[in-house]
Amino acid sequence: MAYIVKSSERLRHSAAETETKALLHLMNFRTDSNQIYYFVVDFFNDLTGMDRMGQKLWDIQSKGAKNSSPKAVGKELVTLFKNYRSALDFGYYVLFLGGVSNTLRIDASKNIFDITNVQAKSVIQIKKGLIEECQAKTYIDETTITDKEIESFLKKVQFVIDDKKPSDYVKSIVKIQPGIIPNEEILTAIFNEIRDQQSSKKNIGSVENITIETCDEALNYYHHLTSGEIKLLVLNRIINRNPFDKGIPFSFIPIYNHFPEEKKNTP
């Protein structure tokens, strides 16, 4: 059975920074991160990791809001749920969140958790939000959804709360000597470059309504980055950075301070 691409990101507002944090979470902060080679952007979901053989998928949905209610969390699960019900085998389902309300977690100290760490009342609200969003989407036939199916899906979802700065995500990309790690301004600039590279993939043609038969066919549409490309970008920026050796003219400082971080050290 074929997989039809629906609701690509160009149809709605993109939280670019959160999506890049989600990418770097997949790349560096999972026990199986070394298995993920491709990062497919705005195709199956906000982001989907894929192994080198194009057979194994890590599906991730991101939401940047800092205080999401349980019901809002449920609504954000809809694309993951659509993929769970699809013909393709998505091995992992991750919801990457900027933050959640105090009523959601049982143990609030856990920033990576599954449904067993969610309050019983919140689980009810998550299900309610998911069902309402399924009813609102034309690409899901909500009349075929059962409670058993939703419960089975929720058991497979991993929730991740973002607890790091952009610079922390960049530091994790390569394991180098602490003495040559650049300052936070440069690390943030590198993060922004990765963000821009990731966002640019959304402009490589519309993939809405494209039909594929196998996971690896997604690579034919060039909506992806590889772990090697990202690591090379970071290493190049760290090794070849060219900051102002003698500083900048005092009169130019107000203008310089309005530059994006990634432009401040451009010669």
Short mmCIF file of N, CA, C and O in Angstrom, two decimals, residues 166-167 170 183-196 233 237 260-265:
data_model
loop_
_atom_site.label_atom_id
_atom_site.label_comp_id
_atom_site.label_asym_id
_atom_site.label_seq_id
_atom_site.Cartn_x
_atom_site.Cartn_y
_atom_site.Cartn_z
N PRO A 166 20.56 26.54 22.15
CA PRO A 166 21.09 26.17 20.83
C PRO A 166 22.58 25.80 20.88
O PRO A 166 23.00 24.85 20.23
N SER A 167 23.36 26.54 21.65
CA SER A 167 24.80 26.26 21.72
C SER A 167 25.09 24.88 22.30
O SER A 167 26.06 24.22 21.90
N VAL A 170 24.88 22.27 19.59
CA VAL A 170 26.02 22.29 18.68
C VAL A 170 27.23 21.63 19.32
O VAL A 170 27.96 20.87 18.66
N ASN A 183 33.25 30.15 21.54
CA ASN A 183 32.35 30.74 22.53
C ASN A 183 30.89 30.58 22.10
O ASN A 183 30.58 30.15 20.99
N GLU A 184 30.00 30.96 23.02
CA GLU A 184 28.57 30.73 22.79
C GLU A 184 28.04 31.49 21.58
O GLU A 184 27.16 31.01 20.87
N GLU A 185 28.57 32.66 21.32
CA GLU A 185 28.12 33.45 20.17
C GLU A 185 28.37 32.70 18.87
O GLU A 185 27.51 32.64 17.99
N ILE A 186 29.55 32.10 18.75
CA ILE A 186 29.89 31.35 17.54
C ILE A 186 29.08 30.07 17.46
O ILE A 186 28.58 29.69 16.39
N LEU A 187 28.90 29.39 18.59
CA LEU A 187 28.08 28.17 18.61
C LEU A 187 26.64 28.46 18.18
O LEU A 187 26.04 27.69 17.43
N THR A 188 26.11 29.58 18.64
CA THR A 188 24.75 29.97 18.25
C THR A 188 24.69 30.28 16.76
O THR A 188 23.72 29.94 16.08
N ALA A 189 25.73 30.93 16.26
CA ALA A 189 25.79 31.22 14.82
C ALA A 189 25.80 29.93 14.01
O ALA A 189 25.15 29.83 12.96
N ILE A 190 26.55 28.94 14.46
CA ILE A 190 26.59 27.64 13.77
C ILE A 190 25.22 26.98 13.82
O ILE A 190 24.74 26.43 12.81
N PHE A 191 24.57 27.04 14.98
CA PHE A 191 23.21 26.50 15.10
C PHE A 191 22.29 27.15 14.07
O PHE A 191 21.49 26.48 13.41
N ASN A 192 22.41 28.47 13.92
CA ASN A 192 21.56 29.20 12.97
C ASN A 192 21.82 28.78 11.53
O ASN A 192 20.90 28.74 10.70
N GLU A 193 23.07 28.45 11.23
CA GLU A 193 23.39 27.97 9.88
C GLU A 193 22.74 26.61 9.64
O GLU A 193 22.22 26.35 8.54
N ILE A 194 22.79 25.74 10.63
CA ILE A 194 22.12 24.43 10.49
C ILE A 194 20.62 24.65 10.32
O ILE A 194 19.98 24.02 9.46
N ARG A 195 20.05 25.55 11.11
CA ARG A 195 18.63 25.88 11.00
C ARG A 195 18.28 26.34 9.59
O ARG A 195 17.28 25.90 9.00
N ASP A 196 19.13 27.22 9.02
CA ASP A 196 18.85 27.74 7.69
C ASP A 196 18.97 26.65 6.62
O ASP A 196 18.20 26.63 5.66
N LEU A 233 29.85 20.77 8.30
CA LEU A 233 29.55 22.20 8.45
C LEU A 233 30.09 22.72 9.78
O LEU A 233 30.74 23.76 9.85
N ARG A 237 33.24 25.41 10.46
CA ARG A 237 33.05 26.69 11.15
C ARG A 237 33.95 26.81 12.37
O ARG A 237 34.41 27.90 12.71
N PRO A 260 22.58 39.37 12.52
CA PRO A 260 22.31 38.00 13.00
C PRO A 260 23.60 37.39 13.50
O PRO A 260 24.70 37.75 13.01
N GLU A 261 23.52 36.49 14.43
CA GLU A 261 24.74 35.90 15.02
C GLU A 261 25.65 35.28 13.95
O GLU A 261 26.87 35.38 14.02
N GLU A 262 25.03 34.61 12.94
CA GLU A 262 25.83 33.93 11.94
C GLU A 262 26.57 34.87 11.01
O GLU A 262 27.44 34.45 10.26
N LYS A 263 26.23 36.19 11.03
CA LYS A 263 26.88 37.15 10.16
C LYS A 263 27.95 37.98 10.88
O LYS A 263 28.73 38.66 10.24
N LYS A 264 27.99 37.92 12.20
CA LYS A 264 28.85 38.82 12.95
C LYS A 264 30.34 38.56 12.70
O LYS A 264 31.14 39.47 12.81
N ASN A 265 30.71 37.33 12.40
CA ASN A 265 32.12 37.04 12.20
C ASN A 265 32.48 36.83 10.75
O ASN A 265 33.53 36.28 10.42
#
